[in-house]
């Protein structure tokens, strides 16, 4: 038997689940424990198929819209990304027992936008069109109250309403560097632009990008464990490329590893998006260990101890669903 070639794996830390994702998954599991199956969940509770499938096996039923919930007595949970105001309004109109698992850091952005609107300001939202979080944030206010800014070109083309103060908020899972560039361009055009008191890009997004920046220049390739529809995972892959990593790929499971790219390397970086469970990171390491003599080292750039309590409805048993 030929000896396996050596491979040093540098594991980025922090990686994987953030406090908002843990809370959202715990919310579905607690609702199942308290109320039994089925528990309905509007949209993927977090952007990871593995998580969604395992919750399905426990009795969660995922729906695209509330109109697909057939039984008003069953709990319905809203995903961590947040929802437009029309969604809880629709739930109330149908008397659905709804539980909001929106991450508190997304809710913070919603509240900021509301305050700006109340003060008569026009709001610029830096984010990606079509992402559920952006749909949710734009849906906090009437049409026209928020303008979405995706690129530097959008900044150049922007014609905000006349005579109104301008404020900006951002999606929580953006590239820290790209967002800085866009905000600087906005501030150059609109020097009186009002900024958030505290950065909207969340701690988890920032910390995961920092760890990738440290590891990316040291390795021949980097794998981000995560889903293609996960914004923060996509950003990690881009950050790795920009920080000098020759090859970086986003993979959900081991069968997606392209061995023509990762089959003859000496040093590999691994991280995971905020919605990817650690078990999938372990699977990836195992897949490399079948081909290489692996040594694993963790490269840590921050400690995290953020914790969010469950939504109120799930903290104490609720006797009947419709009450
Ligand atoms: S990535 Fe950030 S904003 Fe999104 S759920 Fe996690 S902690 Fe909350």
Short mmCIF file of C-alpha atoms and ligand atoms in Angstrom, two decimals:
data_model
loop_
_atom_site.label_atom_id
_atom_site.label_comp_id
_atom_site.label_asym_id
_atom_site.label_seq_id
_atom_site.Cartn_x
_atom_site.Cartn_y
_atom_site.Cartn_z
CA UNK A 1 0.00 0.00 0.00
CA UNK A 2 1.43 3.41 -0.96
CA UNK A 3 1.76 5.96 1.86
CA UNK A 4 -0.72 8.80 1.77
CA UNK A 5 0.71 12.26 1.07
CA UNK A 6 0.72 14.69 4.03
CA UNK A 7 -1.89 17.45 4.33
CA UNK A 8 -1.98 20.24 6.93
CA UNK A 9 -5.53 21.39 7.59
CA UNK A 10 -5.94 24.85 9.09
CA UNK A 11 -9.37 25.11 10.70
CA UNK A 12 -10.68 28.67 10.87
CA UNK A 13 -12.18 29.71 14.20
CA UNK A 14 -14.75 31.04 14.74
CA UNK A 15 -16.67 29.09 12.07
CA UNK A 16 -20.13 27.57 11.67
CA UNK A 17 -23.22 28.19 13.77
CA UNK A 18 -23.84 31.69 15.11
CA UNK A 19 -26.11 32.58 18.03
CA UNK A 20 -29.02 33.50 15.72
CA UNK A 21 -28.91 30.15 13.93
CA UNK A 22 -28.67 28.18 17.18
CA UNK A 23 -31.71 30.08 18.49
CA UNK A 24 -33.75 29.47 15.33
CA UNK A 25 -33.03 25.73 15.27
CA UNK A 26 -33.66 25.46 19.03
CA UNK A 27 -36.97 27.28 18.48
CA UNK A 28 -38.19 24.62 16.04
CA UNK A 29 -37.01 21.79 18.30
CA UNK A 30 -38.59 23.37 21.39
CA UNK A 31 -41.87 23.95 19.54
CA UNK A 32 -41.88 20.27 18.52
CA UNK A 33 -41.15 19.22 22.12
CA UNK A 34 -43.91 21.46 23.55
CA UNK A 35 -46.60 21.07 20.91
CA UNK A 36 -45.76 17.86 19.03
CA UNK A 37 -45.64 17.46 15.25
CA UNK A 38 -46.31 18.97 12.85
CA UNK A 39 -44.74 22.38 13.44
CA UNK A 40 -44.84 24.57 10.34
CA UNK A 41 -41.84 26.68 9.38
CA UNK A 42 -42.10 29.51 6.85
CA UNK A 43 -39.07 29.26 4.55
CA UNK A 44 -35.84 27.42 5.36
CA UNK A 45 -35.35 28.16 9.06
CA UNK A 46 -31.64 28.70 8.22
CA UNK A 47 -29.94 28.29 4.85
CA UNK A 48 -28.71 24.71 5.18
CA UNK A 49 -30.33 21.64 3.60
CA UNK A 50 -28.83 19.26 6.16
CA UNK A 51 -30.41 21.22 9.01
CA UNK A 52 -33.73 21.49 7.18
CA UNK A 53 -33.83 17.75 6.39
CA UNK A 54 -33.03 16.76 9.96
CA UNK A 55 -35.81 19.03 11.29
CA UNK A 56 -38.20 17.56 8.73
CA UNK A 57 -37.47 14.09 10.11
CA UNK A 58 -38.43 15.38 13.58
CA UNK A 59 -41.78 16.70 12.34
CA UNK A 60 -41.17 20.19 10.97
CA UNK A 61 -43.04 21.03 7.76
CA UNK A 62 -41.49 23.76 5.63
CA UNK A 63 -43.79 26.05 3.63
CA UNK A 64 -43.15 28.93 1.27
CA UNK A 65 -46.17 30.96 2.37
CA UNK A 66 -48.61 31.01 5.29
CA UNK A 67 -51.46 30.11 2.91
CA UNK A 68 -49.93 26.61 2.82
CA UNK A 69 -50.53 26.09 6.56
CA UNK A 70 -53.74 24.05 6.66
CA UNK A 71 -54.34 23.98 10.42
CA UNK A 72 -54.48 27.24 12.43
CA UNK A 73 -54.00 25.37 15.71
CA UNK A 74 -50.45 24.29 14.81
CA UNK A 75 -47.45 26.54 15.51
CA UNK A 76 -45.85 28.40 12.59
CA UNK A 77 -42.28 29.63 12.96
CA UNK A 78 -40.74 32.46 10.93
CA UNK A 79 -37.12 31.97 9.86
CA UNK A 80 -33.98 33.62 11.28
CA UNK A 81 -33.74 35.96 8.27
CA UNK A 82 -36.77 38.02 9.29
CA UNK A 83 -40.07 38.66 7.52
CA UNK A 84 -41.90 41.65 6.05
CA UNK A 85 -44.56 43.15 8.37
CA UNK A 86 -47.26 41.71 6.10
CA UNK A 87 -46.40 38.18 7.27
CA UNK A 88 -47.23 38.51 11.00
CA UNK A 89 -50.25 40.61 9.95
CA UNK A 90 -51.44 37.75 7.73
CA UNK A 91 -50.82 35.28 10.57
CA UNK A 92 -52.87 37.40 12.96
CA UNK A 93 -55.69 37.72 10.46
CA UNK A 94 -55.86 33.91 10.26
CA UNK A 95 -55.40 33.56 14.01
CA UNK A 96 -52.31 31.40 13.45
CA UNK A 97 -50.14 30.60 16.45
CA UNK A 98 -46.97 32.19 15.11
CA UNK A 99 -43.51 32.34 16.60
CA UNK A 100 -40.92 34.73 15.24
CA UNK A 101 -37.38 33.25 15.14
CA UNK A 102 -35.91 36.33 13.43
CA UNK A 103 -32.36 36.82 14.70
CA UNK A 104 -32.31 39.70 17.21
CA UNK A 105 -29.50 41.29 15.19
CA UNK A 106 -31.78 41.41 12.12
CA UNK A 107 -34.60 42.81 14.29
CA UNK A 108 -32.16 45.54 15.37
CA UNK A 109 -31.82 46.61 11.72
CA UNK A 110 -35.63 46.57 11.32
CA UNK A 111 -36.00 48.87 14.33
CA UNK A 112 -33.29 51.24 13.04
CA UNK A 113 -35.09 51.53 9.71
CA UNK A 114 -38.38 52.26 11.51
CA UNK A 115 -36.80 55.01 13.61
CA UNK A 116 -35.27 56.67 10.52
CA UNK A 117 -38.63 56.51 8.77
CA UNK A 118 -40.45 58.05 11.74
CA UNK A 119 -37.93 60.89 11.69
CA UNK A 120 -38.71 61.57 8.06
CA UNK A 121 -35.47 60.17 6.65
CA UNK A 122 -35.14 58.27 3.39
CA UNK A 123 -33.34 54.96 3.96
CA UNK A 124 -30.65 53.31 1.86
CA UNK A 125 -30.33 49.57 2.46
CA UNK A 126 -26.99 48.10 1.40
CA UNK A 127 -27.69 44.47 0.54
CA UNK A 128 -28.44 41.82 -2.07
CA UNK A 129 -31.75 41.88 -3.98
CA UNK A 130 -33.92 38.83 -3.41
CA UNK A 131 -32.24 37.67 -0.18
CA UNK A 132 -34.92 36.90 2.43
CA UNK A 133 -33.32 39.28 4.92
CA UNK A 134 -33.50 42.14 2.41
CA UNK A 135 -37.13 41.30 1.57
CA UNK A 136 -37.87 41.29 5.31
CA UNK A 137 -36.13 44.61 6.00
CA UNK A 138 -37.70 46.38 3.01
CA UNK A 139 -41.06 45.01 4.12
CA UNK A 140 -40.88 46.80 7.47
CA UNK A 141 -41.87 50.06 5.79
CA UNK A 142 -44.19 51.25 3.02
CA UNK A 143 -43.03 50.92 -0.60
CA UNK A 144 -40.61 53.68 -1.58
CA UNK A 145 -39.35 54.32 1.97
CA UNK A 146 -36.17 52.28 1.34
CA UNK A 147 -33.86 52.20 -1.69
CA UNK A 148 -31.72 49.09 -2.13
CA UNK A 149 -28.03 49.68 -2.91
CA UNK A 150 -26.16 46.64 -4.20
CA UNK A 151 -23.12 48.07 -5.98
CA UNK A 152 -20.90 51.12 -6.42
CA UNK A 153 -22.79 51.75 -9.68
CA UNK A 154 -26.02 51.97 -7.68
CA UNK A 155 -24.38 54.66 -5.55
CA UNK A 156 -23.37 56.62 -8.63
CA UNK A 157 -26.86 56.34 -10.18
CA UNK A 158 -28.79 57.13 -6.99
CA UNK A 159 -31.25 60.02 -7.05
CA UNK A 160 -32.75 60.16 -3.56
CA UNK A 161 -35.98 62.04 -2.84
CA UNK A 162 -35.36 65.79 -2.56
CA UNK A 163 -35.40 67.62 0.75
CA UNK A 164 -35.16 64.50 2.93
CA UNK A 165 -32.34 63.48 5.25
CA UNK A 166 -30.65 60.23 4.23
CA UNK A 167 -29.71 57.31 6.46
CA UNK A 168 -28.31 53.89 5.68
CA UNK A 169 -28.64 50.40 7.14
CA UNK A 170 -27.12 47.18 5.84
CA UNK A 171 -27.82 43.47 5.52
CA UNK A 172 -26.13 41.61 8.40
CA UNK A 173 -24.22 39.08 6.29
CA UNK A 174 -22.31 41.22 3.77
CA UNK A 175 -18.63 41.38 2.94
CA UNK A 176 -17.10 43.78 5.45
CA UNK A 177 -14.68 45.15 2.83
CA UNK A 178 -17.20 45.58 -0.01
CA UNK A 179 -19.63 47.27 2.34
CA UNK A 180 -16.95 49.67 3.58
CA UNK A 181 -16.29 50.70 -0.04
CA UNK A 182 -19.98 51.23 -0.76
CA UNK A 183 -20.52 53.21 2.44
CA UNK A 184 -17.47 55.38 1.70
CA UNK A 185 -18.85 56.09 -1.79
CA UNK A 186 -22.24 57.00 -0.27
CA UNK A 187 -20.59 59.29 2.28
CA UNK A 188 -18.57 60.96 -0.46
CA UNK A 189 -21.78 61.73 -2.37
CA UNK A 190 -23.93 62.49 0.67
CA UNK A 191 -21.69 63.83 3.48
CA UNK A 192 -24.66 64.24 5.89
CA UNK A 193 -25.61 60.55 5.52
CA UNK A 194 -26.69 59.14 8.89
CA UNK A 195 -24.91 55.89 9.88
CA UNK A 196 -26.05 53.11 12.25
CA UNK A 197 -24.96 53.66 15.89
CA UNK A 198 -23.40 50.23 15.79
CA UNK A 199 -22.36 48.28 12.67
CA UNK A 200 -25.24 46.28 11.11
CA UNK A 201 -22.96 43.54 9.74
CA UNK A 202 -23.17 41.10 12.62
CA UNK A 203 -20.38 39.86 14.88
CA UNK A 204 -20.59 36.35 13.39
CA UNK A 205 -20.16 37.54 9.80
CA UNK A 206 -17.25 39.81 10.78
CA UNK A 207 -15.45 37.19 12.89
CA UNK A 208 -15.75 34.42 10.26
CA UNK A 209 -14.37 36.74 7.57
CA UNK A 210 -11.45 37.78 9.82
CA UNK A 211 -10.48 34.14 10.45
CA UNK A 212 -10.58 33.39 6.70
CA UNK A 213 -8.38 36.42 5.99
CA UNK A 214 -5.78 35.04 8.40
CA UNK A 215 -5.81 31.51 6.94
CA UNK A 216 -6.31 32.16 3.21
CA UNK A 217 -2.76 33.39 2.40
CA UNK A 218 -1.26 30.33 4.16
CA UNK A 219 -3.02 27.55 2.23
CA UNK A 220 -3.20 26.09 -1.30
CA UNK A 221 -6.97 25.79 -1.17
CA UNK A 222 -9.87 26.63 1.12
CA UNK A 223 -13.25 24.97 1.58
CA UNK A 224 -16.23 26.84 2.94
CA UNK A 225 -18.81 24.40 4.25
CA UNK A 226 -22.19 25.93 3.49
CA UNK A 227 -25.12 26.30 1.13
CA UNK A 228 -25.06 28.23 -2.14
CA UNK A 229 -28.06 30.31 -0.94
CA UNK A 230 -26.26 31.28 2.28
CA UNK A 231 -25.08 34.88 1.93
CA UNK A 232 -22.46 34.77 4.68
CA UNK A 233 -21.01 31.51 3.25
CA UNK A 234 -20.71 33.00 -0.25
CA UNK A 235 -18.94 36.01 1.23
CA UNK A 236 -16.42 33.74 3.02
CA UNK A 237 -15.49 32.13 -0.30
CA UNK A 238 -14.96 35.56 -1.90
CA UNK A 239 -12.95 36.79 1.09
CA UNK A 240 -10.63 33.76 0.78
CA UNK A 241 -10.03 34.44 -2.92
CA UNK A 242 -9.30 38.11 -2.33
CA UNK A 243 -6.95 37.31 0.54
CA UNK A 244 -4.77 35.32 -1.85
CA UNK A 245 -6.04 31.76 -1.66
CA UNK A 246 -5.53 30.13 -5.10
CA UNK A 247 -8.68 27.99 -4.92
CA UNK A 248 -11.72 28.46 -2.72
CA UNK A 249 -14.96 26.53 -3.03
CA UNK A 250 -18.30 26.44 -1.24
CA UNK A 251 -19.42 22.84 -0.61
CA UNK A 252 -22.45 21.47 1.18
CA UNK A 253 -21.29 17.85 1.58
CA UNK A 254 -18.27 15.72 0.70
CA UNK A 255 -19.68 14.61 -2.67
CA UNK A 256 -19.29 18.20 -3.88
CA UNK A 257 -15.51 18.32 -3.35
CA UNK A 258 -13.80 18.72 -6.72
CA UNK A 259 -10.80 16.40 -6.34
CA UNK A 260 -9.23 17.76 -9.52
CA UNK A 261 -8.72 20.96 -7.46
CA UNK A 262 -8.14 19.52 -3.99
CA UNK A 263 -6.45 16.21 -4.84
CA UNK A 264 -2.82 17.39 -4.83
CA UNK A 265 -2.39 20.10 -2.22
CA UNK A 266 -0.20 20.47 0.88
CA UNK A 267 -2.18 22.90 3.01
CA UNK A 268 -5.95 23.25 3.20
CA UNK A 269 -8.08 25.83 5.00
CA UNK A 270 -11.58 24.94 6.18
CA UNK A 271 -14.31 27.19 7.49
CA UNK A 272 -18.10 26.97 7.70
CA UNK A 273 -20.87 29.49 7.15
CA UNK A 274 -23.05 30.56 10.08
CA UNK A 275 -25.78 28.06 9.14
CA UNK A 276 -23.50 25.00 8.64
CA UNK A 277 -23.33 22.44 11.47
CA UNK A 278 -19.94 21.21 12.73
CA UNK A 279 -20.79 17.61 11.80
CA UNK A 280 -20.46 18.63 8.11
CA UNK A 281 -16.99 20.08 8.80
CA UNK A 282 -16.04 16.74 10.39
CA UNK A 283 -17.31 14.88 7.31
CA UNK A 284 -15.12 17.04 5.08
CA UNK A 285 -12.05 16.40 7.26
CA UNK A 286 -12.81 12.64 7.13
CA UNK A 287 -13.01 12.77 3.32
CA UNK A 288 -9.55 14.37 3.16
CA UNK A 289 -8.22 11.88 5.73
CA UNK A 290 -9.10 9.05 3.32
CA UNK A 291 -6.70 10.51 0.74
CA UNK A 292 -4.11 12.27 2.89
CA UNK A 293 -2.18 11.82 6.12
CA UNK A 294 -3.91 14.71 7.83
CA UNK A 295 -2.80 16.99 10.66
CA UNK A 296 -5.32 19.53 11.93
CA UNK A 297 -4.53 22.88 13.52
CA UNK A 298 -7.06 25.52 14.59
CA UNK A 299 -6.35 29.15 13.74
CA UNK A 300 -8.45 31.33 16.01
CA UNK A 301 -8.95 35.07 15.58
CA UNK A 302 -11.79 35.73 18.08
CA UNK A 303 -13.70 34.18 20.98
CA UNK A 304 -17.48 34.17 20.77
CA UNK A 305 -19.86 33.92 23.69
CA UNK A 306 -23.01 35.49 22.21
CA UNK A 307 -26.26 33.80 23.25
CA UNK A 308 -29.86 34.72 22.47
CA UNK A 309 -32.75 33.39 24.57
CA UNK A 310 -35.58 31.57 22.78
CA UNK A 311 -38.60 33.52 21.50
CA UNK A 312 -40.88 34.34 24.45
CA UNK A 313 -43.63 31.89 23.42
CA UNK A 314 -41.22 29.00 23.80
CA UNK A 315 -39.65 29.89 27.11
CA UNK A 316 -42.60 28.52 29.13
CA UNK A 317 -45.01 25.78 28.09
CA UNK A 318 -48.10 27.21 26.39
CA UNK A 319 -51.17 25.17 27.37
CA UNK A 320 -53.17 25.51 24.16
CA UNK A 321 -51.90 26.54 20.77
CA UNK A 322 -54.55 29.14 19.84
CA UNK A 323 -54.51 31.07 23.15
S1 LIG B 1 -25.42 35.51 10.73
FE1 LIG B 1 -25.57 37.17 12.24
S2 LIG B 1 -27.55 38.18 11.83
FE2 LIG B 1 -27.56 36.17 10.77
S3 LIG B 1 -28.52 34.79 12.24
FE3 LIG B 1 -26.31 34.69 12.60
S4 LIG B 1 -25.91 36.20 14.25
FE4 LIG B 1 -27.92 36.63 13.37
#
